[in-house]
Amino acid sequence: MPLVNSLKMFEQAYKNGYAIGAFNVNNMEIVQGITEACKEENAPVILQVSKGARAYANHTYLVKLVEAAVIECPNIPIVLHLDHGPDFETCKACIDGGFTSVMIDGSALPFEENIAVTKKVVEYAHAHKPYVTVEGELGTLAGIEDEVSHAVGSYTRPEEVEEFVRRTGVDSLAIAIGTSHGAYKFKPEQCTRNADGVLVPPPLRFDILKEVAKRLPNFPIVLHGSSSVPQNYVAMVNAHGGKMPDAVGVPEEQLREAAKLPVCKINIDSDLRLAMTGTIREFFDEHPEKFDPREYLKPARANIKELVRHKLRDVLGCAGKADECR
Ligand code: G3H
Ligand code: 13P
Ligand code: ZN
């Protein structure tokens, strides 16, 4: 089947209490790892591309890699989504260039300016044939590792969401309830430590999520910054020359809980980066004489695939849901 927008996926995810995984893609091995997992698990998926990914890999290469995945996985609904679109022009370039969904991230702007730019993107995207879905954002995520994070975050104000959705016409809304981008989501002083010395973060603000959900019935909510920063990969990185002390993510039980609520899209990037980097570091440590990229990218791709399978089955709940999302 051709690329799809997110309408049907979110309708089913909302109704049936699961979430669609939105995984960031930057190269062929990442696209393959994710989509091979989805094919085996019969799961719908959102492949998302950031401004940084477009700068790194080039728009055309990424679109063609995703189109290759569509051919290889004919029964899996796949959305090609712009992650954190910074302005109208970038969104327009992606809509014109084959994306089926875009995010316009006006979350750092004053409320009225966020509404204005989001509405402009929605008008363009919805007039496109076929209809392109749009995600907006209210509230900002803190974080330090990518181009889209702010030094300080601020929770979404539930009293603003109805007006934002009504005036912009967005198809989904990203909210800030305590997640953040990257592998250091919580400062050690915000956490406690378990018996193994691993940081245990404070809970997400489910009270805000529930209040937003009450104000926006039947409306899909999106969670960014939802990597769990698996401690086995942090340990693998650190055991093989890396230095990521106190890296900590969102506990998977909390994401599982969110997926049962109106959260229909859960964004995961850092976990894939960790799986890839840990695997490659280990490989080089164990095989210092090797230099064929295929030899170290192959296990990295395999571990991305295993990680994604685990997310689909055990966290998001969307394994086996491809058919109802078609
Ligand atoms: O939300 C941000 C994603 O992890 C993308 O990060 O801007 O480094 O590509 P990036
Ligand atoms: P993570 O850094 O938690 O993987 O978040 C990814 C994300 O939100 C992409 O938009
Ligand atoms: Zn994000």
Short mmCIF file of N, CA, C and O and ligand atoms in Angstrom, two decimals, residues 22 24 48 50 83-84 103 135 141 145-146 148 179-183 185 223-229 250 265-273, ligand 2:
data_model
loop_
_atom_site.label_atom_id
_atom_site.label_comp_id
_atom_site.label_asym_id
_atom_site.label_seq_id
_atom_site.Cartn_x
_atom_site.Cartn_y
_atom_site.Cartn_z
N ALA A 22 6.51 6.42 16.68
CA ALA A 22 7.06 7.37 15.70
C ALA A 22 8.56 7.37 15.91
O ALA A 22 9.06 7.87 16.93
N ASN A 24 12.51 8.09 14.61
CA ASN A 24 13.28 8.99 13.74
C ASN A 24 14.23 8.19 12.84
O ASN A 24 14.88 7.25 13.30
N GLN A 48 9.73 9.25 11.04
CA GLN A 48 9.80 10.69 11.05
C GLN A 48 11.21 11.21 10.80
O GLN A 48 12.20 10.58 11.16
N SER A 50 13.63 14.69 10.92
CA SER A 50 13.81 16.02 11.51
C SER A 50 14.51 16.95 10.52
O SER A 50 15.04 16.49 9.49
N ASP A 83 9.31 15.82 11.52
CA ASP A 83 9.40 15.98 12.98
C ASP A 83 9.91 17.39 13.29
O ASP A 83 10.93 17.82 12.75
N HIS A 84 9.21 18.10 14.14
CA HIS A 84 9.62 19.45 14.57
C HIS A 84 9.87 20.39 13.39
O HIS A 84 10.94 21.03 13.31
N MET A 103 4.78 18.02 11.29
CA MET A 103 4.61 18.73 12.54
C MET A 103 5.11 20.15 12.32
O MET A 103 6.19 20.35 11.76
N GLU A 135 0.52 17.98 12.93
CA GLU A 135 0.67 17.94 14.39
C GLU A 135 1.17 19.31 14.86
O GLU A 135 2.08 19.87 14.27
N LEU A 141 9.49 21.27 25.59
CA LEU A 141 10.27 20.21 26.22
C LEU A 141 11.68 20.72 26.47
O LEU A 141 12.28 21.34 25.59
N GLU A 145 20.25 17.74 23.72
CA GLU A 145 21.05 16.99 22.75
C GLU A 145 20.71 17.20 21.29
O GLU A 145 21.41 16.69 20.44
N ASP A 146 19.65 17.86 20.99
CA ASP A 146 19.33 17.99 19.58
C ASP A 146 18.97 19.43 19.26
O ASP A 146 18.96 20.29 20.11
N VAL A 148 16.22 20.74 18.57
CA VAL A 148 14.86 21.18 18.82
C VAL A 148 14.56 21.43 20.29
O VAL A 148 13.45 21.81 20.63
N THR A 179 8.38 14.95 29.85
CA THR A 179 9.40 14.28 29.05
C THR A 179 10.33 15.34 28.46
O THR A 179 10.01 16.54 28.47
N SER A 180 11.47 14.92 27.96
CA SER A 180 12.37 15.85 27.28
C SER A 180 13.21 15.06 26.27
O SER A 180 13.27 13.83 26.33
N HIS A 181 13.83 15.77 25.37
CA HIS A 181 14.61 15.08 24.33
C HIS A 181 15.97 14.63 24.85
O HIS A 181 16.51 15.21 25.78
N GLY A 182 16.52 13.60 24.20
CA GLY A 182 17.88 13.19 24.51
C GLY A 182 17.96 12.08 25.54
O GLY A 182 16.96 11.48 25.94
N ALA A 183 19.19 11.80 25.99
CA ALA A 183 19.44 10.66 26.89
C ALA A 183 19.58 11.08 28.35
O ALA A 183 19.85 10.25 29.21
N LYS A 185 17.18 12.88 30.56
CA LYS A 185 15.86 13.52 30.65
C LYS A 185 15.59 14.15 32.00
O LYS A 185 14.71 14.99 32.14
N LEU A 223 3.22 12.34 22.42
CA LEU A 223 4.29 12.52 23.41
C LEU A 223 5.64 12.50 22.72
O LEU A 223 6.02 11.49 22.13
N HIS A 224 6.35 13.60 22.82
CA HIS A 224 7.75 13.65 22.36
C HIS A 224 8.65 13.19 23.50
O HIS A 224 8.21 12.99 24.63
N GLY A 225 9.93 13.07 23.19
CA GLY A 225 10.91 12.79 24.24
C GLY A 225 10.61 11.53 25.02
O GLY A 225 10.77 11.48 26.24
N SER A 226 10.20 10.48 24.31
CA SER A 226 9.71 9.28 25.00
C SER A 226 10.65 8.09 24.94
O SER A 226 10.22 6.95 25.04
N SER A 227 11.93 8.36 24.79
CA SER A 227 12.88 7.25 24.90
C SER A 227 13.01 6.84 26.36
O SER A 227 12.89 7.68 27.26
N SER A 228 13.28 5.56 26.57
CA SER A 228 13.43 5.05 27.93
C SER A 228 14.89 4.89 28.33
O SER A 228 15.19 4.53 29.47
N VAL A 229 15.79 5.15 27.39
CA VAL A 229 17.23 5.10 27.65
C VAL A 229 17.60 3.76 28.32
O VAL A 229 17.99 3.73 29.50
N VAL A 250 12.42 7.83 30.21
CA VAL A 250 11.08 7.68 30.77
C VAL A 250 10.80 6.19 31.00
O VAL A 250 10.93 5.40 30.05
N LYS A 265 0.48 8.76 19.67
CA LYS A 265 1.78 8.76 18.97
C LYS A 265 2.87 8.97 20.02
O LYS A 265 2.80 9.92 20.80
N ILE A 266 3.85 8.08 20.02
CA ILE A 266 4.94 8.15 20.99
C ILE A 266 6.26 8.22 20.23
O ILE A 266 6.57 7.33 19.43
N ASN A 267 7.01 9.30 20.45
CA ASN A 267 8.23 9.57 19.67
C ASN A 267 9.46 8.97 20.32
O ASN A 267 9.75 9.23 21.49
N ILE A 268 10.21 8.22 19.53
CA ILE A 268 11.41 7.54 20.04
C ILE A 268 12.56 7.71 19.05
O ILE A 268 12.46 7.31 17.89
N ASP A 269 13.62 8.31 19.51
CA ASP A 269 14.82 8.48 18.69
C ASP A 269 16.06 8.07 19.48
O ASP A 269 16.85 7.22 19.05
N SER A 270 16.23 8.64 20.67
CA SER A 270 17.47 8.41 21.43
C SER A 270 17.72 6.92 21.69
O SER A 270 18.88 6.48 21.68
N ASP A 271 16.67 6.14 21.93
CA ASP A 271 16.88 4.71 22.19
C ASP A 271 17.52 4.01 20.99
O ASP A 271 18.36 3.12 21.15
N LEU A 272 17.11 4.43 19.78
CA LEU A 272 17.71 3.83 18.58
C LEU A 272 19.17 4.24 18.46
O LEU A 272 20.04 3.43 18.10
N ARG A 273 19.45 5.50 18.79
CA ARG A 273 20.83 5.98 18.74
C ARG A 273 21.71 5.20 19.71
O ARG A 273 22.85 4.84 19.40
P1 13P B 2 13.82 11.04 22.45
O1 13P B 2 15.03 11.90 22.49
O2 13P B 2 13.31 10.77 23.83
O3 13P B 2 14.03 9.80 21.69
O4 13P B 2 12.66 11.87 21.72
C1 13P B 2 12.51 11.84 20.34
C2 13P B 2 11.52 12.86 19.85
O5 13P B 2 10.75 13.43 20.57
C3 13P B 2 11.53 13.14 18.42
O6 13P B 2 10.67 14.19 18.10
#
